XYZ file of C-alpha atoms in Angstrom:
739
model
C -26.941 25.425 58.329
C -30.660 25.086 57.725
C -31.765 21.483 57.433
C -35.259 20.266 56.542
C -36.839 16.856 56.166
C -40.460 15.754 55.858
C -41.056 13.095 58.485
C -44.804 12.615 58.996
C -48.216 14.054 58.106
C -49.082 16.874 60.498
C -48.443 20.508 60.986
C -45.009 22.118 61.048
C -42.725 20.842 63.786
C -39.612 22.721 64.709
C -36.654 21.173 66.385
C -35.294 23.508 68.967
C -32.357 22.847 71.230
C -33.891 24.597 74.202
C -31.855 22.807 76.803
C -31.570 20.401 73.920
C -35.324 20.414 73.449
C -37.080 20.366 70.096
C -40.168 22.486 69.714
C -43.499 21.840 68.042
C -45.251 24.648 66.193
C -48.366 24.580 64.051
C -48.077 25.775 60.465
C -50.820 28.086 59.215
C -49.557 28.983 55.733
C -48.339 26.155 53.490
C -45.791 26.770 50.785
C -46.682 26.455 47.115
C -44.756 23.212 46.758
C -46.204 21.558 49.853
C -48.773 18.784 49.501
C -52.376 19.635 50.250
C -52.248 17.866 53.590
C -50.244 19.438 56.378
C -46.773 17.999 56.829
C -44.065 18.083 59.483
C -40.853 19.944 58.798
C -37.803 19.557 60.996
C -36.023 22.905 61.041
C -32.778 23.692 62.742
C -33.144 26.645 65.131
C -30.329 29.148 65.542
C -31.501 30.697 68.811
C -30.176 27.966 71.110
C -26.904 26.036 71.412
C -28.222 22.429 71.340
C -30.210 20.868 68.506
C -32.301 17.706 68.414
C -34.483 15.824 65.936
C -37.130 14.441 68.307
C -40.648 15.830 68.027
C -40.993 16.973 71.637
C -40.534 20.079 73.773
C -40.731 21.462 77.260
C -41.201 25.113 76.279
C -43.147 26.795 73.438
C -41.517 28.555 70.495
C -42.884 30.352 67.431
C -40.983 30.064 64.155
C -41.895 31.989 61.003
C -40.082 31.243 57.750
C -40.526 30.921 54.007
C -43.760 32.128 52.419
C -45.338 32.648 55.834
C -42.648 35.170 56.771
C -42.988 36.988 53.447
C -46.741 37.361 53.980
C -46.525 38.516 57.614
C -43.565 40.830 57.109
C -44.249 44.431 58.165
C -42.189 47.605 58.551
C -41.429 46.813 62.218
C -40.574 43.625 64.075
C -43.451 44.037 66.526
C -46.062 44.331 63.776
C -44.565 41.330 61.950
C -45.018 39.106 65.006
C -48.182 40.536 66.578
C -50.458 37.695 65.392
C -48.257 34.937 66.798
C -49.605 33.052 69.806
C -48.369 34.666 73.023
C -46.921 37.687 71.196
C -48.283 41.242 71.001
C -46.884 44.562 69.763
C -46.043 47.768 71.640
C -47.264 49.666 68.524
C -45.697 53.096 68.411
C -47.477 54.470 65.378
C -46.027 51.844 62.981
C -42.513 53.341 63.205
C -40.996 51.725 66.309
C -43.148 48.782 67.400
C -41.437 46.062 69.462
C -42.650 42.545 70.333
C -44.275 41.836 73.702
C -43.988 38.221 74.900
C -46.510 37.057 77.496
C -46.985 40.622 78.690
C -43.244 41.335 78.999
C -41.180 43.653 76.810
C -38.393 46.223 76.957
C -35.288 45.005 78.819
C -36.930 41.619 79.534
C -37.233 40.588 75.878
C -33.956 40.297 74.014
C -33.860 41.056 70.283
C -31.031 39.209 68.537
C -29.611 39.004 65.031
C -28.327 35.496 64.312
C -28.134 34.757 68.038
C -26.357 37.947 69.159
C -27.823 41.137 70.660
C -29.092 43.600 68.038
C -27.192 46.316 69.928
C -29.772 49.100 69.537
C -31.605 51.339 72.040
C -35.081 49.858 71.573
C -35.207 48.580 75.157
C -34.828 52.005 76.784
C -37.894 53.542 75.162
C -40.884 52.575 73.056
C -40.007 55.312 70.549
C -36.670 53.712 69.621
C -36.900 51.450 66.595
C -35.542 47.894 66.558
C -32.489 47.703 64.293
C -33.372 44.444 62.546
C -34.927 43.992 59.115
C -37.609 41.412 58.373
C -37.648 41.683 54.561
C -34.201 40.071 54.212
C -34.643 37.525 57.026
C -34.968 33.804 56.313
C -36.778 33.039 59.553
C -37.744 34.595 62.879
C -37.750 32.599 66.116
C -39.626 33.577 69.274
C -38.720 31.834 72.539
C -41.712 32.309 74.835
C -40.584 32.180 78.426
C -37.302 32.596 80.330
C -34.275 32.198 78.043
C -31.660 33.496 80.475
C -29.715 30.230 80.214
C -28.710 31.157 76.683
C -28.701 34.954 76.741
C -28.444 36.173 80.337
C -30.324 38.897 82.192
C -31.944 40.539 79.191
C -33.956 37.444 78.255
C -35.988 36.750 81.396
C -39.188 37.184 79.368
C -38.078 35.616 76.104
C -36.031 36.087 72.949
C -36.795 37.125 69.380
C -34.052 35.914 67.042
C -33.966 37.278 63.485
C -32.041 34.915 61.210
C -30.555 35.769 57.828
C -27.851 34.383 55.548
C -25.404 37.254 55.969
C -22.716 34.683 56.802
C -23.211 31.749 54.396
C -22.911 28.277 55.898
C -23.089 26.417 52.575
C -21.946 26.876 48.978
C -25.505 26.864 47.625
C -26.364 29.551 45.082
C -29.665 31.370 45.478
C -31.407 34.667 44.833
C -34.622 36.212 46.159
C -36.315 39.551 45.497
C -39.481 41.389 46.530
C -41.384 44.515 45.444
C -44.448 45.813 47.329
C -46.796 48.787 47.518
C -49.187 49.621 50.389
C -51.913 52.248 49.964
C -52.547 53.108 53.637
C -49.282 55.056 53.862
C -48.228 55.178 50.206
C -45.429 52.780 51.172
C -42.997 51.563 48.523
C -40.686 48.704 49.400
C -38.045 46.564 47.743
C -35.558 43.947 48.912
C -33.165 41.354 47.511
C -30.859 38.600 48.744
C -28.075 36.909 46.755
C -25.711 34.067 47.599
C -23.052 32.499 45.386
C -20.653 29.636 46.052
C -17.233 29.570 44.379
C -13.869 27.866 44.395
C -10.592 29.751 44.737
C -7.321 27.810 44.527
C -9.239 24.608 45.171
C -10.878 25.948 48.345
C -14.622 26.535 48.829
C -15.965 30.011 49.514
C -19.394 31.643 49.510
C -20.447 35.289 49.190
C -23.706 36.900 50.339
C -25.243 40.273 49.515
C -28.642 41.620 50.542
C -30.329 44.989 50.656
C -33.651 46.682 51.291
C -35.382 50.033 50.804
C -38.654 51.317 52.262
C -40.385 54.714 51.973
C -43.719 55.404 53.713
C -45.719 58.536 54.458
C -48.086 59.226 57.346
C -50.625 56.417 57.562
C -54.376 56.831 57.117
C -56.531 56.558 60.236
C -59.876 54.710 60.377
C -62.618 56.912 58.932
C -64.593 57.201 62.185
C -61.590 58.017 64.393
C -61.557 61.582 65.700
C -58.641 62.491 67.982
C -60.511 65.682 68.989
C -63.723 63.938 69.991
C -63.369 65.092 73.605
C -62.537 68.714 72.790
C -65.082 71.520 72.941
C -64.063 72.825 69.537
C -62.959 71.252 66.304
C -61.227 74.382 64.992
C -57.811 72.761 65.290
C -58.892 69.716 63.273
C -56.876 70.423 60.123
C -57.266 68.986 56.657
C -54.680 66.268 57.346
C -56.527 64.844 60.344
C -57.401 61.708 58.342
C -53.746 60.708 58.720
C -51.633 60.181 61.829
C -49.218 63.096 61.924
C -45.547 62.187 62.286
C -45.894 58.509 61.353
C -43.799 58.602 58.159
C -40.540 56.696 57.800
C -37.728 55.923 55.376
C -35.193 53.145 55.716
C -32.507 51.415 53.707
C -29.578 49.127 54.268
C -27.349 46.414 52.908
C -25.235 43.528 54.174
C -22.157 41.896 52.637
C -20.736 38.639 53.951
C -18.375 35.847 52.995
C -17.393 32.430 54.341
C -14.583 29.939 53.971
C -16.024 26.411 53.917
C -13.907 23.386 54.767
C -14.464 19.757 55.679
C -14.561 20.318 59.446
C -16.803 23.396 59.343
C -16.689 27.029 58.266
C -15.625 30.510 59.299
C -17.133 33.735 57.983
C -17.697 37.414 58.639
C -20.096 40.109 57.491
C -20.584 43.860 57.461
C -24.016 45.446 57.504
C -25.297 48.994 57.654
C -28.789 50.337 58.239
C -30.275 53.840 58.105
C -33.769 54.673 59.263
C -35.317 58.156 59.383
C -38.748 58.421 60.949
C -41.111 60.830 62.610
C -42.116 60.264 66.227
C -45.895 60.456 66.654
C -47.496 61.749 69.810
C -45.192 64.724 70.407
C -47.401 67.315 68.767
C -49.474 68.686 71.628
C -51.847 70.404 69.252
C -52.443 70.601 65.537
C -50.995 74.061 65.095
C -47.350 74.637 64.303
C -46.726 76.068 67.743
C -44.969 74.936 70.847
C -45.168 75.817 74.485
C -42.723 78.341 75.868
C -42.883 76.404 79.121
C -40.969 73.365 77.967
C -39.734 74.287 74.471
C -40.740 70.966 72.895
C -41.308 71.403 69.193
C -44.079 69.755 67.259
C -43.071 67.010 64.854
C -39.994 65.424 66.405
C -37.906 63.449 63.912
C -35.467 60.608 64.528
C -32.475 59.486 62.502
C -31.007 56.066 63.248
C -27.767 54.672 61.830
C -26.160 51.361 62.669
C -23.025 49.579 61.465
C -22.513 45.951 62.445
C -19.605 43.543 62.050
C -20.297 39.885 62.745
C -18.183 36.718 62.775
C -19.418 33.145 62.916
C -17.501 29.869 62.921
C -18.093 26.185 63.576
C -15.326 23.606 63.857
C -16.142 19.901 64.276
C -13.762 17.410 65.866
C -13.755 13.674 65.156
C -11.468 12.637 68.014
C -11.481 13.413 71.704
C -14.148 14.449 74.179
C -14.948 17.753 72.442
C -17.293 17.401 69.454
C -17.673 20.982 68.225
C -16.588 24.543 68.926
C -19.004 27.259 67.773
C -17.957 30.915 68.052
C -19.977 34.095 67.494
C -18.732 37.676 67.596
C -20.453 40.991 66.908
C -19.424 44.634 67.072
C -22.239 47.173 66.724
C -22.012 50.960 66.397
C -25.472 52.478 66.905
C -26.503 56.150 66.678
C -29.923 57.694 67.150
C -30.656 61.413 66.931
C -33.887 63.183 67.847
C -34.392 66.372 65.851
C -36.593 69.310 66.867
C -37.307 72.182 64.495
C -34.429 71.088 62.271
C -31.931 71.042 65.155
C -30.478 67.982 66.888
C -31.957 67.928 70.385
C -30.765 64.633 71.838
C -28.350 62.023 70.503
C -28.013 58.421 71.632
C -24.873 56.360 71.020
C -24.278 52.709 71.799
C -21.149 50.730 71.007
C -21.453 47.073 71.901
C -19.185 44.038 71.711
C -20.402 40.484 72.176
C -18.509 37.178 72.115
C -20.120 33.789 72.598
C -18.431 30.375 72.552
C -20.351 27.090 72.691
C -18.309 23.964 73.398
C -20.147 20.694 72.672
C -19.009 17.375 74.122
C -19.354 13.862 72.757
C -22.095 11.671 74.219
C -21.120 10.575 77.703
C -23.265 7.856 79.284
C -26.003 8.982 76.837
C -25.813 12.578 78.069
C -25.573 15.269 75.381
C -24.577 18.783 76.301
C -22.494 21.913 75.949
C -20.763 24.649 77.901
C -21.148 28.310 76.989
C -18.800 31.211 77.691
C -20.451 34.580 77.036
C -19.141 38.164 77.251
C -21.000 41.349 76.360
C -20.271 45.042 76.873
C -22.323 48.126 76.044
C -20.990 51.693 76.059
C -24.107 53.878 76.026
C -24.315 57.670 75.867
C -27.176 60.139 75.616
C -26.133 63.712 74.808
C -28.318 66.824 74.788
C -30.611 68.897 76.972
C -33.259 66.177 76.960
C -30.807 63.343 77.693
C -32.634 61.380 80.368
C -30.042 58.622 80.950
C -26.413 59.279 81.980
C -23.536 57.777 79.998
C -22.890 54.269 81.260
C -20.901 51.145 80.522
C -22.526 47.776 81.159
C -20.403 44.631 81.196
C -21.650 41.061 81.418
C -19.571 37.888 81.770
C -21.251 34.490 82.038
C -20.734 30.746 81.940
C -23.528 28.249 81.298
C -23.973 24.470 81.210
C -26.706 22.507 79.387
C -27.384 18.755 79.330
C -30.077 16.305 78.193
C -30.689 12.552 78.378
C -33.443 10.118 77.404
C -34.873 7.773 80.020
C -37.206 5.580 77.984
C -40.186 7.726 76.950
C -39.005 10.663 79.076
C -36.457 13.271 78.049
C -34.735 15.129 80.894
C -33.091 18.523 80.372
C -30.937 20.382 82.878
C -29.194 23.731 82.732
C -27.504 26.390 84.855
C -25.938 29.795 84.222
C -23.896 32.252 86.311
C -23.597 35.917 85.275
C -21.548 38.836 86.521
C -23.087 42.205 85.561
C -21.467 45.580 86.196
C -22.989 49.016 85.477
C -20.745 52.075 85.706
C -22.303 55.531 85.140
C -20.725 58.985 84.847
C -21.485 61.419 87.667
C -21.015 64.383 85.313
C -24.528 63.803 84.002
C -25.993 64.654 87.384
C -23.866 67.760 87.684
C -25.314 68.910 84.374
C -28.804 68.411 85.782
C -27.950 69.910 89.170
C -30.899 72.305 89.095
C -33.237 69.358 89.600
C -30.906 66.846 91.100
C -30.151 65.424 94.500
C -29.650 68.200 97.005
C -27.840 68.565 100.314
C -25.319 65.841 99.468
C -22.122 65.769 101.516
C -18.798 65.376 99.668
C -18.585 61.800 100.918
C -21.936 60.894 99.405
C -21.938 59.593 95.853
C -24.994 60.076 93.737
C -24.422 56.853 91.905
C -21.585 54.415 92.229
C -20.777 51.262 90.320
C -23.531 48.689 90.601
C -22.659 44.990 90.571
C -25.018 42.047 90.254
C -24.581 38.266 90.091
C -27.702 36.786 88.471
C -28.125 33.009 88.563
C -30.427 30.980 86.331
C -31.343 27.304 86.335
C -33.913 25.174 84.554
C -35.253 21.625 84.597
C -37.462 20.195 81.873
C -39.286 16.908 81.275
C -40.875 15.718 78.033
C -43.050 12.593 78.168
C -44.054 10.841 74.930
C -46.897 9.022 76.627
C -48.624 7.920 73.399
C -47.871 7.855 69.678
C -48.418 11.372 68.328
C -48.880 12.978 71.760
C -46.558 14.389 74.387
C -46.508 16.550 77.498
C -43.760 19.007 78.386
C -43.094 20.417 81.847
C -40.491 23.054 82.612
C -39.528 24.775 85.861
C -37.091 27.698 85.787
C -35.390 30.013 88.250
C -34.228 33.187 86.490
C -32.642 36.420 87.656
C -32.215 39.721 85.830
C -29.973 42.662 86.574
C -31.753 45.996 86.005
C -30.716 48.058 83.015
C -29.006 51.423 83.340
C -32.178 53.143 82.127
C -34.280 51.487 84.838
C -31.810 52.496 87.540
C -30.583 55.979 86.717
C -32.952 57.647 84.243
C -33.675 61.244 85.183
C -35.109 63.788 82.792
C -37.536 64.425 79.942
C -37.721 61.600 77.410
C -38.772 63.605 74.396
C -39.550 60.696 72.085
C -41.750 58.937 74.653
C -43.380 62.210 75.741
C -42.629 61.482 79.423
C -40.412 62.652 82.283
C -38.636 59.554 83.621
C -37.109 58.946 87.048
C -34.952 55.873 87.766
C -35.226 53.421 90.639
C -32.184 54.782 92.524
C -34.057 58.056 93.121
C -36.908 58.919 95.450
C -39.255 61.808 94.698
C -40.187 63.984 97.679
C -43.717 64.400 96.398
C -45.120 66.465 99.271
C -42.220 68.929 99.096
C -42.528 69.228 95.332
C -46.229 69.969 95.380
C -45.698 72.565 98.119
C -43.088 74.778 96.462
C -43.245 73.691 92.817
C -39.555 72.707 92.684
C -38.041 69.368 91.751
C -36.321 67.750 94.706
C -34.934 64.270 94.430
C -33.258 62.095 97.002
C -31.437 58.829 96.712
C -33.801 55.961 97.365
C -33.148 54.391 100.772
C -33.258 50.856 99.389
C -30.479 49.258 97.335
C -31.454 48.176 93.804
C -32.077 44.458 93.730
C -32.103 41.706 91.162
C -35.370 40.805 89.515
C -36.051 37.134 90.341
C -38.579 34.962 88.500
C -39.952 31.538 89.426
C -41.585 30.088 86.304
C -43.555 26.952 85.461
C -44.650 25.947 81.945
C -46.927 23.035 81.050
C -47.504 22.130 77.383
C -49.709 19.428 75.816
C -49.396 18.514 72.137
C -51.001 16.370 69.486
C -48.862 16.298 66.356
C -50.112 13.445 64.134
C -53.168 13.060 61.926
C -55.435 15.657 60.324
C -56.053 17.387 63.649
C -53.319 18.839 65.838
C -52.982 21.228 68.744
C -50.573 22.878 71.156
C -51.950 24.040 74.511
C -49.673 25.831 76.972
C -50.253 27.283 80.400
C -47.707 29.175 82.473
C -47.203 30.853 85.833
C -44.533 33.438 86.698
C -43.875 34.842 90.142
C -41.447 37.745 89.749
C -39.848 39.268 92.839
C -38.606 42.858 92.590
C -40.202 43.533 89.199
C -39.121 46.896 87.722
C -41.931 48.867 86.106
C -42.840 52.459 85.240
C -45.546 53.917 87.449
C -47.447 57.027 86.428
C -47.219 59.332 89.466
C -50.095 61.566 88.363
C -47.681 64.520 88.434
C -46.536 66.615 85.488
C -43.318 68.279 84.386
C -43.713 71.838 83.048
C -40.999 74.517 82.796
C -38.645 72.486 85.019
C -41.251 72.106 87.732
C -43.218 69.103 88.895
C -46.820 70.074 89.513
C -49.992 68.262 90.506
C -51.944 69.418 87.459
C -50.684 69.822 83.931
C -51.866 71.217 80.618
C -51.559 69.793 77.114
C -47.883 70.823 76.997
C -46.929 69.046 80.234
C -45.016 65.774 80.439
C -46.403 63.077 82.758
C -43.863 61.938 85.363
C -43.133 58.192 85.392
C -41.044 56.599 88.148
C -39.349 53.194 87.984
C -40.436 51.143 90.977
C -39.948 47.588 92.223
C -42.766 45.319 93.308
C -43.660 41.637 93.257
C -45.737 40.470 90.296
C -47.847 37.378 89.669
C -48.459 36.453 86.036
C -50.328 33.481 84.631
C -51.767 32.743 81.244
C -53.105 30.294 78.700
C -52.118 29.874 75.043
C -53.707 27.484 72.561
C -53.695 26.796 68.833
C -55.619 24.154 66.883
C -55.324 23.080 63.235
C -57.782 20.857 61.340
C -57.271 19.674 57.756
C -60.916 19.682 56.634
C -60.149 18.387 53.150
C -57.137 18.083 50.891
C -57.021 21.806 49.922
C -58.826 23.306 52.932
C -57.502 23.930 56.426
C -58.859 25.848 59.410
C -56.821 27.175 62.336
C -58.006 28.610 65.643
C -55.901 30.221 68.363
C -56.232 32.249 71.533
C -54.166 33.636 74.389
C -54.780 35.280 77.732
C -52.584 36.794 80.429
C -53.372 38.017 83.946
C -50.747 40.168 85.718
C -51.074 41.771 89.166
C -48.819 43.569 91.629
C -48.473 42.480 95.252
C -51.247 44.860 96.371
C -53.680 43.404 93.847
C -53.400 46.265 91.341
C -53.040 45.303 87.702
C -49.748 45.681 85.869
C -49.781 48.623 83.411
C -50.264 48.058 79.675
C -51.025 44.334 79.903
C -52.323 43.035 76.530
C -55.983 41.933 76.468
C -57.349 38.455 75.860
C -57.790 37.584 72.185
C -59.009 34.783 69.922
C -58.494 34.281 66.215
C -59.427 32.006 63.342
C -57.954 31.462 59.888
C -59.294 29.590 56.861
C -56.780 28.592 54.190
C -57.434 27.200 50.706
C -54.638 25.904 48.491
C -55.157 25.330 44.778
C -52.757 24.171 42.094
C -51.536 27.633 41.118
C -52.792 29.828 43.951
C -53.643 29.886 47.628
C -55.743 32.255 49.689
C -56.773 32.787 53.265
C -59.023 34.942 55.374
C -58.566 35.553 59.096
C -60.273 37.325 61.964
C -58.666 38.337 65.254
C -60.825 39.593 68.107
C -59.287 41.582 70.967
C -61.487 41.718 74.046
C -62.055 44.832 76.115
C -59.208 45.395 78.546
C -60.682 46.573 81.840
C -58.022 45.019 84.074
C -56.212 48.331 84.240
C -53.578 49.975 86.415
C -53.971 53.225 88.305
C -54.451 56.201 85.938
C -55.008 53.885 82.954
C -58.242 53.860 80.973
C -60.293 50.939 79.695
C -59.524 49.936 76.105
C -62.534 48.949 73.955
C -62.774 45.607 72.173
C -62.202 45.374 68.433
C -61.986 42.809 65.630
C -59.621 42.818 62.666
C -60.426 40.986 59.420
C -57.558 40.328 56.995
C -57.033 38.345 53.813
C -54.252 37.453 51.395
C -54.080 35.880 47.963
C -51.030 34.397 46.215
C -50.862 33.495 42.537
C -47.844 31.450 41.407
C -46.883 32.651 37.943
C -44.231 29.956 37.642
C -46.942 27.319 37.218
C -47.968 29.071 33.994
C -44.462 28.939 32.599
C -43.882 32.625 33.258
C -40.183 33.354 33.774
C -39.824 36.978 34.824
C -36.917 37.777 37.131
C -36.796 34.123 38.145
C -38.563 30.809 37.708
C -40.587 31.064 40.919
C -42.551 34.322 40.769
C -45.545 35.063 42.993
C -48.069 37.869 42.594
C -49.856 38.619 45.862
C -52.531 40.864 47.330
C -53.045 41.535 51.050
C -55.889 43.317 52.773
C -55.815 44.367 56.431
C -58.483 45.808 58.715
C -61.073 45.344 55.980
C -63.889 46.819 58.102
C -61.882 49.990 58.891
C -62.159 49.239 62.610
C -60.927 51.699 65.233
C -58.364 49.545 67.032
C -56.718 51.074 70.112
C -53.720 49.056 71.327
C -53.775 48.810 75.128
C -50.045 48.029 75.348
C -49.131 51.223 73.459
C -48.044 54.470 75.134
C -49.890 56.226 72.274
C -53.174 54.370 72.702
C -55.363 57.470 72.708
C -53.830 59.207 69.687
C -52.457 56.418 67.468
C -54.885 53.604 66.627
C -53.906 50.893 64.171
C -54.030 51.981 60.502
C -57.376 52.013 58.719
C -58.417 49.742 55.865
C -55.385 49.048 53.703
C -54.299 46.951 50.749
C -50.890 45.771 49.581
C -49.872 44.373 46.204
C -46.535 42.871 45.369
C -44.309 40.536 43.427
C -41.697 38.232 44.872
C -39.502 35.655 43.249
C -36.461 33.438 43.519
C -33.983 31.822 41.172
């Protein structure tokens, strides 16, 4: 249940049970009802098992909720979070952008819905959309740094938890709605959320219903952007070149949930469904409606995603005995994703996942507070079709974790440990299907791929020192291990949506042989796949009282056996790997392991200049290198930003600027990404203050403007950097309300 209480004048402070640690975050957008001076809110966080009310932390977390979430909400999760400190977006043409935390994404950043895996395929390819919806969420939580203690292998880089009220935890009645239009892509959007408490036969129940709808066309490019600038002729530059081809999308969904509420807790379940149809940009190799006879890839690939999700949540509190509370979470997800070429289904992806999580809290024992966690997760993944690049596989994960905390005067100590067992079992039939470019000269006794087993271990120690009133320092040291995903290990084939040919880590390309005779020959890699092991240190300094506050964090990660995709410089054309390719060729990417050093700095400052006026400044930087000194591919650039907010009696407004520096710390075969600056603004007018009662007593009319200077912004972390810049100048208008 969400609990809030104003406790002191400052910025927003979030209590987070990260090893039982609360987290401080600075609020940039005050709500209409908030006083002019910044205040502290204590907000219960759903992403972690322990919760506290002390204003202190050993690790940083971003939390977006309320009006701030409504203003930042975008069509994808990555674009919603991209302006948060330490968070960037993979930006895949506005249709499938995922969050990047401290330079890490994909299988290292777990996306969860109410604390359980979203169950989609977004971590196997940048072209796969995240199956969560921001318009019906109540808050979004970002754990920056290793969160394997709570979530296992898939969270070595962090967690993004999308929270909604699909399973009510109180009998409160509420309703919210939103309507919005955006001119850059002719996007129309609507959403609603309803909750009603009731009594049946003297017992308390609550029902929840929410839904959303979004329809957007191709988005308009910046006026000065010319994707054909390096071509000798502009004849192919058609009349629609002002828009990014294949960037349109449609989505809709609804969720229905109910809960039984009793004195000792609650139990509830929900059903949700989501449908998202979108084009995949970057697959059209030219502007004509033609395709190459060499590889048969059609222009204008479409994707259709459908997901059904059942979820159960319960909390039971005990007044007697050593056990204080039992919290149980369960989710079953049925995910389907189809890639369509020329009206025909080319490749289909299926994922059925089951997840069960039980947190057992104990009563205080010698002033120690803590919990044990039992966690099971399974994923049955299949890719079917000629371009299926990953074999069918079943991944199972069983884990047990232990978390404790205790105060020693001004110092809070947190301890935690987790043991996982991970098993990946793939079907050999996939490799028989691809025998024409598979492992050759295998004896009957040799298996192409057998069951892989891993035992990741994670541990963490944190200290928080309240050395002076209104100040504290947090220090965290973590040892985290991650089992590789099936896609990282055994991918082999053309990934149509990503426009690449992918080869997993269990294979070894015989490059000299391939370049000699033009055939694809693959051998099993001589080395055994290993766990990815991270040694992490975080240091955070905070000031959280008075008119001026700040959070400054620095971190260092040493990751052994880091899995990454390396561009080989080779190309796949007509089932051959060649040294030189044309515009219809697919670049060959190979998953490799290497040691990586990553360090960075994150800072945010807030100053209440006067009662209605507040200024915020932030910046972040990350440096990531391989063991040979080469830079890690697609590392986000350094950036700084500033925001000025004014709050009147019936309106508030803000203007912000974010500057992204040139990224010239580039990997082999990457290109330098130019610097750019983005200027945005938003304005909210609260009609309720005028006595207007239209679809609710709290109605807000708002206007948002983004990229006001129509800047050409190329995203270095995007696979589509050269062809898909951020949208040009755009404006949104909308109404939202509650009653």
